[in-house]
């Protein structure tokens, strides 16, 4: 036994030694692609629009940070603009799906990016854009890179919808993307990765992408030469708040801010996952410092609002996760252990009956075996008190089961919601916390539940159910992230779905307080 332990320790030490050596090679061999603005002539409206996404920014913690004097830049924007604390995200509440909705003005039944992790029935493989380190290693770094950088934008995001960047280009306007996951534009660009990664076959040597006029993507594509200090391997190769802020600051200082710019700030999300949805004010304070850096690029903060339309928003909220591993984590493999479940380290095999696609607090469960009906799978979960609901489609109907209550609905009918969408409803509406008054639908703890759930169940082909967890719980599968005592999202619940929106520099408002409604509003701002 002691000999086995010693061998195990030796293997672990050797593994970390190799990783350390590889890291050194990566740093030395990787020359960041520093682009030149080259006197680009920016064609835009009189007042450019800058959208800053602060990942996992939430209302109550933001208000607390402001009250404590830790967020002066946020407070300045609110005092000089307007504040909406109830913006509704898309579903599932995962960044790639939300960003796809933001950039196209559609839900996933139209833009076709189902989630961070999903099963591609046509290619018979599990798609992940990068969830946890364990999952990335099991699925393969090369596969994750190709899916997240190339396939997400070029193939998975539907060509039947236009991004804001494509819409701007069609009107002769230019746009910019800084560290955003979704960026599809009309210009061709080649991204070059570290040579050592290609030699080790962990990544392709280069990637062909379609981008907006100005495209910044960590160390793979940057403009500010001084940003090299923010794109080291320990800084996530530039995918951090300081890098995003310095790139935008560079555009401002060189007077090359185009008609529309989107910049992504991801650091807060990491802290909320770790600290939870309450104890992360330091993360908001750090994000505010980056906003201050940006505003200090102008003669004054007042000048910044006069010259630019500023939109600052979260993308999803997060719900707290309990500390009790056995209770707080819903282990899908143990609940479905009677079936043959696909192993993510292997290709999908003929004998596999189920595929699990876990998106933190929601999951898709796919049946590949005609003998395993969706009702069979539903029965394994219907008595689990940790679930908000289970949902699946049959024909045009969406079926929902929650705590013994059943309902179904479909598009078109006699009932209307506050967003002027028409529905047919049957069964116990409390399954989705809905109420009716004079054929008017009112949403409870699941905002815009009908459209968001319907879109998710029509976002891609396959025979699958959705399981959605209550606050306090999250799903786990093979190699998936765990956030015990921290925060997590993915669910349709209001804790995951409601985010703040701050706008300064314009009096125009979006039609509704939903991320899906920002697209036409932003296009309108670019032409005002």
Coordinates of C-alpha atoms in Angstrom, one line a residue:
X1 CA 0.0 0.0 0.0
X2 CA 2.8 2.4 0.9
X3 CA 4.6 1.6 -2.4
X4 CA 1.4 2.4 -4.3
X5 CA 1.1 5.7 -2.5
X6 CA 4.7 6.6 -3.3
X7 CA 4.2 5.8 -6.9
X8 CA 1.1 8.0 -6.9
X9 CA 2.9 10.9 -5.4
X10 CA 5.7 10.5 -8.0
X11 CA 3.2 10.6 -10.8
X12 CA 1.6 13.7 -9.4
X13 CA 4.9 15.5 -8.9
X14 CA 6.0 14.6 -12.4
X15 CA 2.7 15.9 -13.8
X16 CA 3.1 19.3 -12.2
X17 CA 6.7 19.4 -13.3
X18 CA 5.7 18.9 -16.9
X19 CA 3.0 21.5 -16.7
X20 CA 5.5 23.9 -15.2
X21 CA 8.0 23.4 -18.0
X22 CA 5.2 23.6 -20.6
X23 CA 4.1 26.9 -19.1
X24 CA 7.6 28.3 -19.6
X25 CA 7.6 27.3 -23.2
X26 CA 4.2 28.8 -23.7
X27 CA 5.2 32.1 -22.4
X28 CA 8.5 32.3 -24.3
X29 CA 7.1 31.0 -27.6
X30 CA 4.0 33.0 -27.7
X31 CA 4.4 36.5 -29.3
X32 CA 1.1 38.3 -28.8
X33 CA -0.6 39.6 -32.0
X34 CA -0.3 43.4 -31.4
X35 CA -2.2 45.1 -34.1
X36 CA -1.8 48.7 -35.3
X37 CA -4.7 51.0 -35.5
X38 CA -2.8 52.5 -38.5
X39 CA -4.9 55.6 -38.7
X40 CA -8.1 53.7 -39.3
X41 CA -11.0 56.1 -40.2
X42 CA -13.9 55.2 -38.0
X43 CA -17.2 55.7 -39.7
X44 CA -19.9 56.2 -37.0
X45 CA -22.7 58.3 -35.7
X46 CA -22.0 61.5 -33.8
X47 CA -22.1 59.7 -30.5
X48 CA -20.6 56.2 -30.4
X49 CA -22.2 53.4 -28.2
X50 CA -20.0 51.5 -25.7
X51 CA -21.5 48.4 -24.0
X52 CA -19.6 47.1 -21.0
X53 CA -20.7 43.6 -19.8
X54 CA -19.7 43.0 -16.2
X55 CA -20.2 39.2 -15.8
X56 CA -22.4 38.3 -12.8
X57 CA -23.1 41.9 -11.8
X58 CA -26.2 42.0 -9.6
X59 CA -28.4 44.7 -8.2
X60 CA -28.2 44.3 -4.4
X61 CA -24.5 43.9 -4.1
X62 CA -24.0 46.8 -6.5
X63 CA -26.2 49.0 -4.4
X64 CA -24.4 48.0 -1.2
X65 CA -21.0 48.8 -2.8
X66 CA -22.3 52.2 -3.8
X67 CA -23.7 52.9 -0.3
X68 CA -20.3 52.1 1.1
X69 CA -18.5 54.4 -1.3
X70 CA -16.7 51.6 -3.1
X71 CA -18.2 52.1 -6.6
X72 CA -17.9 55.9 -7.5
X73 CA -17.8 55.2 -11.3
X74 CA -21.0 53.1 -11.1
X75 CA -22.7 55.8 -9.0
X76 CA -21.6 58.5 -11.5
X77 CA -23.2 56.7 -14.4
X78 CA -26.4 56.1 -12.4
X79 CA -26.6 59.7 -11.3
X80 CA -26.1 60.9 -14.8
X81 CA -28.3 58.4 -16.6
X82 CA -30.9 55.8 -15.6
X83 CA -30.9 52.5 -13.8
X84 CA -33.0 49.4 -14.4
X85 CA -32.5 46.8 -11.7
X86 CA -34.8 44.2 -13.4
X87 CA -33.3 43.2 -16.8
X88 CA -34.2 39.7 -17.7
X89 CA -31.5 37.4 -19.1
X90 CA -31.9 34.6 -21.6
X91 CA -32.0 30.9 -20.8
X92 CA -30.1 28.9 -19.8
X93 CA -28.3 31.7 -17.9
X94 CA -24.9 30.9 -19.3
X95 CA -22.7 33.5 -21.0
X96 CA -22.5 32.1 -24.5
X97 CA -26.3 31.8 -24.8
X98 CA -26.8 35.2 -23.2
X99 CA -24.3 36.9 -25.5
X100 CA -25.8 35.2 -28.5
X101 CA -29.2 36.7 -27.5
X102 CA -27.6 40.1 -26.9
X103 CA -25.8 40.2 -30.2
X104 CA -28.7 38.9 -32.3
X105 CA -31.9 40.1 -30.5
X106 CA -33.2 36.5 -30.5
X107 CA -33.6 33.6 -28.1
X108 CA -31.9 30.3 -28.7
X109 CA -34.6 28.9 -30.9
X110 CA -33.4 31.4 -33.5
X111 CA -29.7 32.0 -32.8
X112 CA -29.1 28.2 -32.2
X113 CA -26.5 28.4 -29.4
X114 CA -28.3 26.2 -26.8
X115 CA -25.9 26.4 -23.8
X116 CA -22.3 26.4 -22.6
X117 CA -22.5 22.5 -22.9
X118 CA -24.8 20.7 -25.2
X119 CA -25.1 17.6 -27.4
X120 CA -24.7 18.0 -31.2
X121 CA -27.0 15.3 -32.6
X122 CA -25.8 15.7 -36.2
X123 CA -22.1 15.3 -35.3
X124 CA -22.8 12.9 -32.4
X125 CA -20.6 14.6 -29.9
X126 CA -20.8 16.7 -26.8
X127 CA -20.0 20.4 -27.4
X128 CA -18.4 22.5 -24.6
X129 CA -17.1 26.0 -24.9
X130 CA -15.1 25.6 -21.7
X131 CA -16.7 24.9 -18.4
X132 CA -14.2 23.5 -15.8
X133 CA -10.6 22.6 -16.0
X134 CA -11.3 18.9 -15.5
X135 CA -13.9 18.9 -18.3
X136 CA -11.6 20.8 -20.7
X137 CA -8.8 18.2 -20.1
X138 CA -11.2 15.3 -20.6
X139 CA -12.8 16.7 -23.8
X140 CA -9.4 18.0 -25.1
X141 CA -8.0 21.5 -25.2
X142 CA -7.9 21.4 -29.0
X143 CA -11.6 20.6 -29.3
X144 CA -12.6 23.3 -26.7
X145 CA -10.5 25.9 -28.5
X146 CA -11.9 25.2 -31.9
X147 CA -15.5 25.1 -30.6
X148 CA -15.2 28.3 -28.5
X149 CA -13.2 30.4 -30.9
X150 CA -14.2 29.2 -34.3
X151 CA -17.3 26.9 -34.3
X152 CA -19.3 29.0 -31.8
X153 CA -19.2 32.1 -34.1
X154 CA -18.8 30.5 -37.6
X155 CA -21.1 27.4 -37.4
X156 CA -23.1 27.1 -34.2
X157 CA -24.4 30.7 -34.2
X158 CA -27.1 30.6 -36.9
X159 CA -26.5 32.4 -40.2
X160 CA -30.2 33.1 -40.3
X161 CA -29.7 35.9 -37.8
X162 CA -27.3 38.9 -38.0
X163 CA -25.1 40.1 -35.2
X164 CA -25.0 43.7 -34.2
X165 CA -21.5 43.8 -35.9
X166 CA -23.0 42.5 -39.2
X167 CA -26.0 44.8 -39.0
X168 CA -23.7 47.8 -38.4
X169 CA -21.4 46.8 -41.3
X170 CA -24.5 46.6 -43.6
X171 CA -25.2 50.3 -42.8
X172 CA -21.6 51.3 -43.4
X173 CA -20.8 51.6 -39.7
X174 CA -17.8 50.1 -37.9
X175 CA -17.8 48.3 -34.6
X176 CA -15.4 46.7 -32.1
X177 CA -15.3 43.7 -29.9
X178 CA -13.0 43.4 -26.8
X179 CA -12.8 39.9 -25.2
X180 CA -16.4 39.0 -26.0
X181 CA -17.1 35.3 -26.6
X182 CA -19.5 36.2 -29.5
X183 CA -18.0 38.5 -32.0
X184 CA -19.0 37.5 -35.6
X185 CA -18.5 40.3 -38.0
X186 CA -17.7 40.7 -41.7
X187 CA -13.9 40.9 -41.8
X188 CA -11.6 37.9 -42.1
X189 CA -8.8 37.5 -39.6
X190 CA -6.3 34.8 -38.8
X191 CA -5.5 34.1 -35.1
X192 CA -2.1 32.5 -34.4
X193 CA -1.7 30.3 -31.4
X194 CA 1.6 29.3 -29.6
X195 CA 3.7 27.1 -31.8
X196 CA 4.4 24.7 -28.9
X197 CA 0.7 24.0 -28.5
X198 CA 0.4 23.0 -32.2
X199 CA 3.5 20.8 -31.9
X200 CA 2.0 19.0 -28.9
X201 CA -1.3 18.7 -30.8
X202 CA -3.3 20.4 -28.0
X203 CA -4.3 23.3 -30.3
X204 CA -4.3 24.2 -34.0
X205 CA -1.5 26.5 -35.1
X206 CA -3.9 29.1 -36.5
X207 CA -7.6 29.8 -36.6
X208 CA -9.6 31.6 -39.3
X209 CA -12.3 33.9 -37.8
X210 CA -14.8 36.6 -38.9
X211 CA -14.6 39.7 -36.8
X212 CA -15.8 43.3 -36.6
X213 CA -13.5 46.2 -37.7
X214 CA -11.6 46.3 -34.4
X215 CA -11.2 42.9 -32.8
X216 CA -9.4 42.4 -29.5
X217 CA -9.3 38.9 -28.0
X218 CA -6.8 38.6 -25.2
X219 CA -3.2 37.9 -26.3
X220 CA -4.5 36.4 -29.6
X221 CA -5.4 39.9 -30.9
X222 CA -4.6 43.1 -29.1
X223 CA -4.0 46.8 -30.0
X224 CA -2.5 48.4 -26.9
X225 CA 1.3 47.4 -26.9
X226 CA 1.4 48.1 -23.2
X227 CA -1.2 45.4 -22.6
X228 CA 1.6 42.8 -22.8
X229 CA 1.8 43.0 -19.0
X230 CA -1.8 41.9 -18.7
X231 CA -1.7 39.0 -21.1
X232 CA 0.6 36.5 -19.3
X233 CA -0.4 32.9 -18.7
X234 CA -1.2 33.7 -15.1
X235 CA -3.5 36.5 -16.3
X236 CA -5.5 34.1 -18.5
X237 CA -3.6 35.3 -21.6
X238 CA -5.4 38.6 -21.5
X239 CA -8.9 37.5 -20.7
X240 CA -9.2 39.8 -17.6
X241 CA -10.7 43.2 -16.7
X242 CA -7.4 45.2 -16.8
X243 CA -6.8 44.0 -20.4
X244 CA -10.3 44.9 -21.5
X245 CA -10.1 48.3 -19.9
X246 CA -6.7 49.2 -21.4
X247 CA -7.8 48.2 -24.9
X248 CA -10.9 50.4 -24.7
X249 CA -8.7 53.2 -23.2
X250 CA -6.4 52.9 -26.1
X251 CA -9.2 53.3 -28.6
X252 CA -10.4 56.4 -26.7
X253 CA -6.9 58.0 -26.5
X254 CA -6.3 57.4 -30.3
X255 CA -9.8 58.7 -31.2
X256 CA -10.8 55.4 -32.9
X257 CA -13.9 54.5 -31.0
X258 CA -16.3 53.2 -33.6
X259 CA -20.1 53.4 -33.8
X260 CA -20.5 50.4 -31.4
X261 CA -18.1 48.7 -29.0
X262 CA -18.7 45.8 -26.8
X263 CA -16.1 45.0 -24.0
X264 CA -16.3 42.0 -21.7
X265 CA -15.2 42.1 -18.1
X266 CA -15.1 38.6 -16.6
X267 CA -13.2 38.9 -13.2
X268 CA -16.3 39.5 -11.1
X269 CA -17.9 36.3 -12.2
X270 CA -15.0 34.3 -10.8
X271 CA -15.3 36.0 -7.4
X272 CA -19.0 35.5 -7.2
X273 CA -18.6 31.8 -8.0
X274 CA -16.1 31.5 -5.1
X275 CA -17.5 33.9 -2.5
X276 CA -21.2 33.6 -3.3
X277 CA -23.8 36.2 -4.4
X278 CA -23.5 38.3 -1.3
X279 CA -19.8 38.4 -0.1
X280 CA -18.1 39.7 -3.2
X281 CA -18.1 43.5 -2.9
X282 CA -14.3 43.5 -3.5
X283 CA -15.0 42.3 -7.0
X284 CA -17.4 45.1 -7.7
X285 CA -14.9 47.6 -6.3
X286 CA -12.2 46.2 -8.6
X287 CA -14.5 46.4 -11.6
X288 CA -15.3 50.0 -10.7
X289 CA -11.6 50.9 -10.7
X290 CA -11.4 49.7 -14.3
X291 CA -14.4 51.9 -15.2
X292 CA -12.5 54.8 -13.6
X293 CA -9.5 54.1 -15.7
X294 CA -11.7 54.3 -18.8
X295 CA -13.5 57.5 -17.8
X296 CA -10.1 59.1 -16.9
X297 CA -9.2 58.9 -20.6
X298 CA -11.5 61.8 -21.2
X299 CA -10.9 65.4 -20.0
X300 CA -13.6 64.8 -17.3
X301 CA -16.1 62.1 -16.5
X302 CA -18.8 64.6 -17.5
X303 CA -17.1 64.8 -20.9
X304 CA -17.2 61.0 -21.2
X305 CA -21.0 61.0 -20.9
X306 CA -21.3 63.9 -23.4
X307 CA -19.2 62.2 -26.0
X308 CA -20.3 58.5 -25.6
X309 CA -23.5 56.5 -24.9
X310 CA -22.5 54.2 -22.0
X311 CA -24.4 50.9 -21.4
X312 CA -23.1 48.9 -18.4
X313 CA -24.8 45.7 -17.4
X314 CA -24.6 42.3 -15.9
X315 CA -25.4 39.2 -18.0
X316 CA -26.7 36.8 -15.4
X317 CA -27.1 36.7 -11.6
X318 CA -26.0 33.9 -9.4
X319 CA -27.8 31.9 -6.7
X320 CA -26.1 30.7 -3.5
X321 CA -25.1 27.0 -3.3
X322 CA -25.2 25.2 0.0
X323 CA -22.1 23.7 1.7
X324 CA -23.5 20.2 2.2
X325 CA -22.0 18.2 -0.7
X326 CA -24.5 15.3 -0.5
X327 CA -27.6 17.6 -0.4
X328 CA -26.5 20.6 -2.5
X329 CA -25.0 18.7 -5.4
X330 CA -27.5 16.9 -7.6
X331 CA -25.4 14.0 -9.0
X332 CA -26.9 13.1 -12.3
X333 CA -24.8 10.0 -12.8
X334 CA -25.9 8.5 -9.5
X335 CA -29.6 9.2 -10.2
X336 CA -29.4 7.7 -13.7
X337 CA -26.9 4.9 -12.9
X338 CA -29.3 2.2 -14.3
X339 CA -28.5 3.5 -17.8
X340 CA -25.4 3.5 -19.9
X341 CA -24.2 7.1 -19.8
X342 CA -21.8 8.5 -22.3
X343 CA -18.3 9.1 -21.0
X344 CA -17.0 12.5 -22.0
X345 CA -13.5 11.2 -22.6
X346 CA -14.8 9.0 -25.4
X347 CA -16.7 9.4 -28.5
X348 CA -20.4 8.6 -28.4
X349 CA -20.8 4.8 -28.7
X350 CA -23.7 2.8 -30.1
X351 CA -24.4 1.3 -26.7
X352 CA -24.7 4.7 -25.0
X353 CA -28.2 5.4 -23.8
X354 CA -27.9 8.9 -22.3
X355 CA -25.7 12.0 -22.8
X356 CA -25.5 14.6 -20.0
X357 CA -24.9 18.2 -20.7
X358 CA -24.5 20.0 -17.4
X359 CA -24.8 23.8 -17.3
X360 CA -24.3 24.4 -13.5
X361 CA -27.9 24.9 -12.3
X362 CA -29.6 23.5 -15.4
X363 CA -28.9 20.4 -17.5
X364 CA -30.0 18.8 -20.8
X365 CA -30.4 15.0 -20.5
X366 CA -30.5 13.3 -23.9
X367 CA -31.9 9.9 -24.7
X368 CA -30.1 8.1 -27.5
X369 CA -32.0 4.8 -27.0
X370 CA -35.5 4.4 -28.3
X371 CA -36.2 2.1 -25.4
X372 CA -35.5 4.9 -22.9
X373 CA -38.4 7.3 -23.2
X374 CA -38.3 10.9 -21.9
X375 CA -41.0 9.9 -19.5
X376 CA -38.7 7.2 -18.1
X377 CA -36.1 9.9 -17.4
X378 CA -38.6 12.3 -16.0
X379 CA -39.8 9.7 -13.5
X380 CA -36.3 9.5 -12.0
X381 CA -36.5 13.2 -11.0
X382 CA -40.1 14.0 -10.4
X383 CA -39.9 13.5 -6.6
X384 CA -36.6 15.4 -6.1
X385 CA -37.4 18.4 -3.9
X386 CA -34.3 20.2 -5.2
X387 CA -35.7 20.9 -8.6
X388 CA -37.7 23.9 -9.9
X389 CA -39.2 21.8 -12.6
X390 CA -38.6 19.2 -15.4
X391 CA -39.5 20.1 -18.9
X392 CA -39.6 18.5 -22.3
X393 CA -41.4 18.9 -25.7
X394 CA -43.9 16.7 -27.5
X395 CA -44.9 17.9 -30.8
X396 CA -45.7 21.6 -30.5
X397 CA -46.3 21.3 -26.8
X398 CA -43.9 22.0 -23.9
X399 CA -44.6 19.8 -20.9
X400 CA -43.7 20.9 -17.4
X401 CA -43.7 18.9 -14.1
X402 CA -42.9 20.5 -10.8
X403 CA -43.6 19.2 -7.3
X404 CA -46.4 16.9 -8.5
X405 CA -48.0 19.7 -10.6
X406 CA -48.3 19.4 -14.4
X407 CA -48.9 21.9 -17.2
X408 CA -48.3 22.3 -20.9
X409 CA -48.2 25.2 -23.2
X410 CA -47.4 26.2 -26.8
X411 CA -47.1 29.2 -29.0
X412 CA -50.2 31.0 -30.1
X413 CA -53.5 31.2 -28.2
X414 CA -55.9 33.3 -26.2
X415 CA -53.5 34.3 -23.4
X416 CA -51.0 37.1 -23.6
X417 CA -48.0 38.0 -21.5
X418 CA -46.6 41.5 -20.8
X419 CA -44.3 41.2 -23.8
X420 CA -47.3 40.8 -26.2
X421 CA -46.5 37.1 -26.8
X422 CA -49.5 34.8 -27.2
X423 CA -49.8 31.3 -25.6
X424 CA -52.1 28.4 -25.1
X425 CA -52.0 27.1 -21.5
X426 CA -53.4 23.9 -19.9
X427 CA -53.0 22.4 -16.5
X428 CA -51.7 23.7 -13.2
X429 CA -50.1 27.0 -14.0
X430 CA -48.4 27.2 -10.6
X431 CA -45.9 24.6 -12.0
X432 CA -44.2 27.7 -13.6
X433 CA -45.4 30.1 -11.0
X434 CA -47.8 31.8 -13.5
X435 CA -51.0 33.6 -12.7
X436 CA -53.8 34.7 -14.9
X437 CA -56.1 37.8 -14.8
X438 CA -58.5 38.5 -17.7
X439 CA -56.4 36.3 -20.0
X440 CA -53.3 38.3 -19.1
X441 CA -50.3 36.2 -18.0
X442 CA -48.2 37.3 -15.0
X443 CA -44.8 35.8 -14.2
X444 CA -43.6 35.0 -10.7
X445 CA -40.1 33.7 -9.8
X446 CA -39.4 32.6 -13.4
X447 CA -39.4 35.8 -15.4
X448 CA -40.4 35.5 -19.1
X449 CA -40.6 31.8 -18.4
X450 CA -42.7 30.7 -21.4
X451 CA -40.6 32.3 -24.1
X452 CA -37.3 31.4 -22.5
X453 CA -38.2 27.8 -21.8
X454 CA -39.9 27.3 -25.2
X455 CA -36.8 28.6 -27.0
X456 CA -34.5 26.4 -25.1
X457 CA -36.5 23.3 -25.9
X458 CA -36.5 24.3 -29.6
X459 CA -32.8 25.5 -29.7
X460 CA -31.4 22.3 -31.2
X461 CA -32.4 18.8 -32.4
X462 CA -32.5 15.8 -30.2
X463 CA -34.6 13.9 -27.8
X464 CA -34.0 15.5 -24.4
X465 CA -35.4 16.9 -21.2
X466 CA -34.4 20.0 -19.2
X467 CA -33.9 19.8 -15.4
X468 CA -33.7 23.1 -13.5
X469 CA -32.5 23.4 -9.9
X470 CA -33.8 25.5 -7.1
X471 CA -31.5 28.1 -5.4
X472 CA -29.1 26.3 -3.1
X473 CA -28.5 23.4 -5.5
X474 CA -26.5 22.7 -8.7
X475 CA -26.0 19.7 -11.0
X476 CA -22.8 17.7 -11.3
X477 CA -21.7 15.3 -13.9
X478 CA -18.3 14.1 -15.2
X479 CA -15.7 16.8 -14.8
X480 CA -18.2 19.6 -14.2
X481 CA -17.5 22.6 -11.9
X482 CA -18.6 22.6 -8.3
X483 CA -19.4 25.7 -6.2
X484 CA -20.2 24.6 -2.7
X485 CA -20.6 27.6 -0.4
X486 CA -20.3 29.9 -3.4
X487 CA -22.5 31.0 -6.3
X488 CA -23.8 29.4 -9.5
X489 CA -26.1 30.1 -12.4
X490 CA -27.8 28.4 -15.3
X491 CA -31.3 28.2 -13.9
X492 CA -34.4 30.1 -15.1
X493 CA -35.0 31.3 -11.5
X494 CA -35.0 35.0 -10.9
X495 CA -31.9 34.9 -8.8
X496 CA -30.0 33.7 -11.9
X497 CA -32.0 35.7 -14.4
X498 CA -32.3 39.3 -13.2
X499 CA -29.4 41.8 -13.8
X500 CA -29.0 45.5 -13.6
X501 CA -28.7 47.9 -16.6
X502 CA -27.1 51.3 -16.4
X503 CA -27.4 53.8 -19.3
X504 CA -25.9 57.2 -19.6
X505 CA -25.6 59.6 -22.5
X506 CA -29.0 59.0 -24.0
X507 CA -32.7 59.4 -23.1
X508 CA -33.8 56.5 -25.3
X509 CA -35.0 53.3 -23.6
X510 CA -35.3 49.7 -24.8
X511 CA -38.9 48.5 -25.4
X512 CA -38.8 46.0 -22.5
X513 CA -36.5 45.1 -19.6
X514 CA -35.1 42.1 -21.3
X515 CA -31.7 41.5 -22.9
X516 CA -33.4 40.1 -26.0
X517 CA -34.9 43.6 -26.5
X518 CA -31.5 45.5 -26.5
X519 CA -30.6 44.7 -30.1
X520 CA -33.0 47.0 -31.9
X521 CA -32.5 49.7 -29.3
X522 CA -28.7 49.6 -29.8
X523 CA -29.1 49.8 -33.5
X524 CA -31.3 52.8 -33.0
X525 CA -28.7 54.5 -30.8
X526 CA -26.1 54.0 -33.5
X527 CA -28.3 55.9 -36.0
X528 CA -29.5 58.7 -33.7

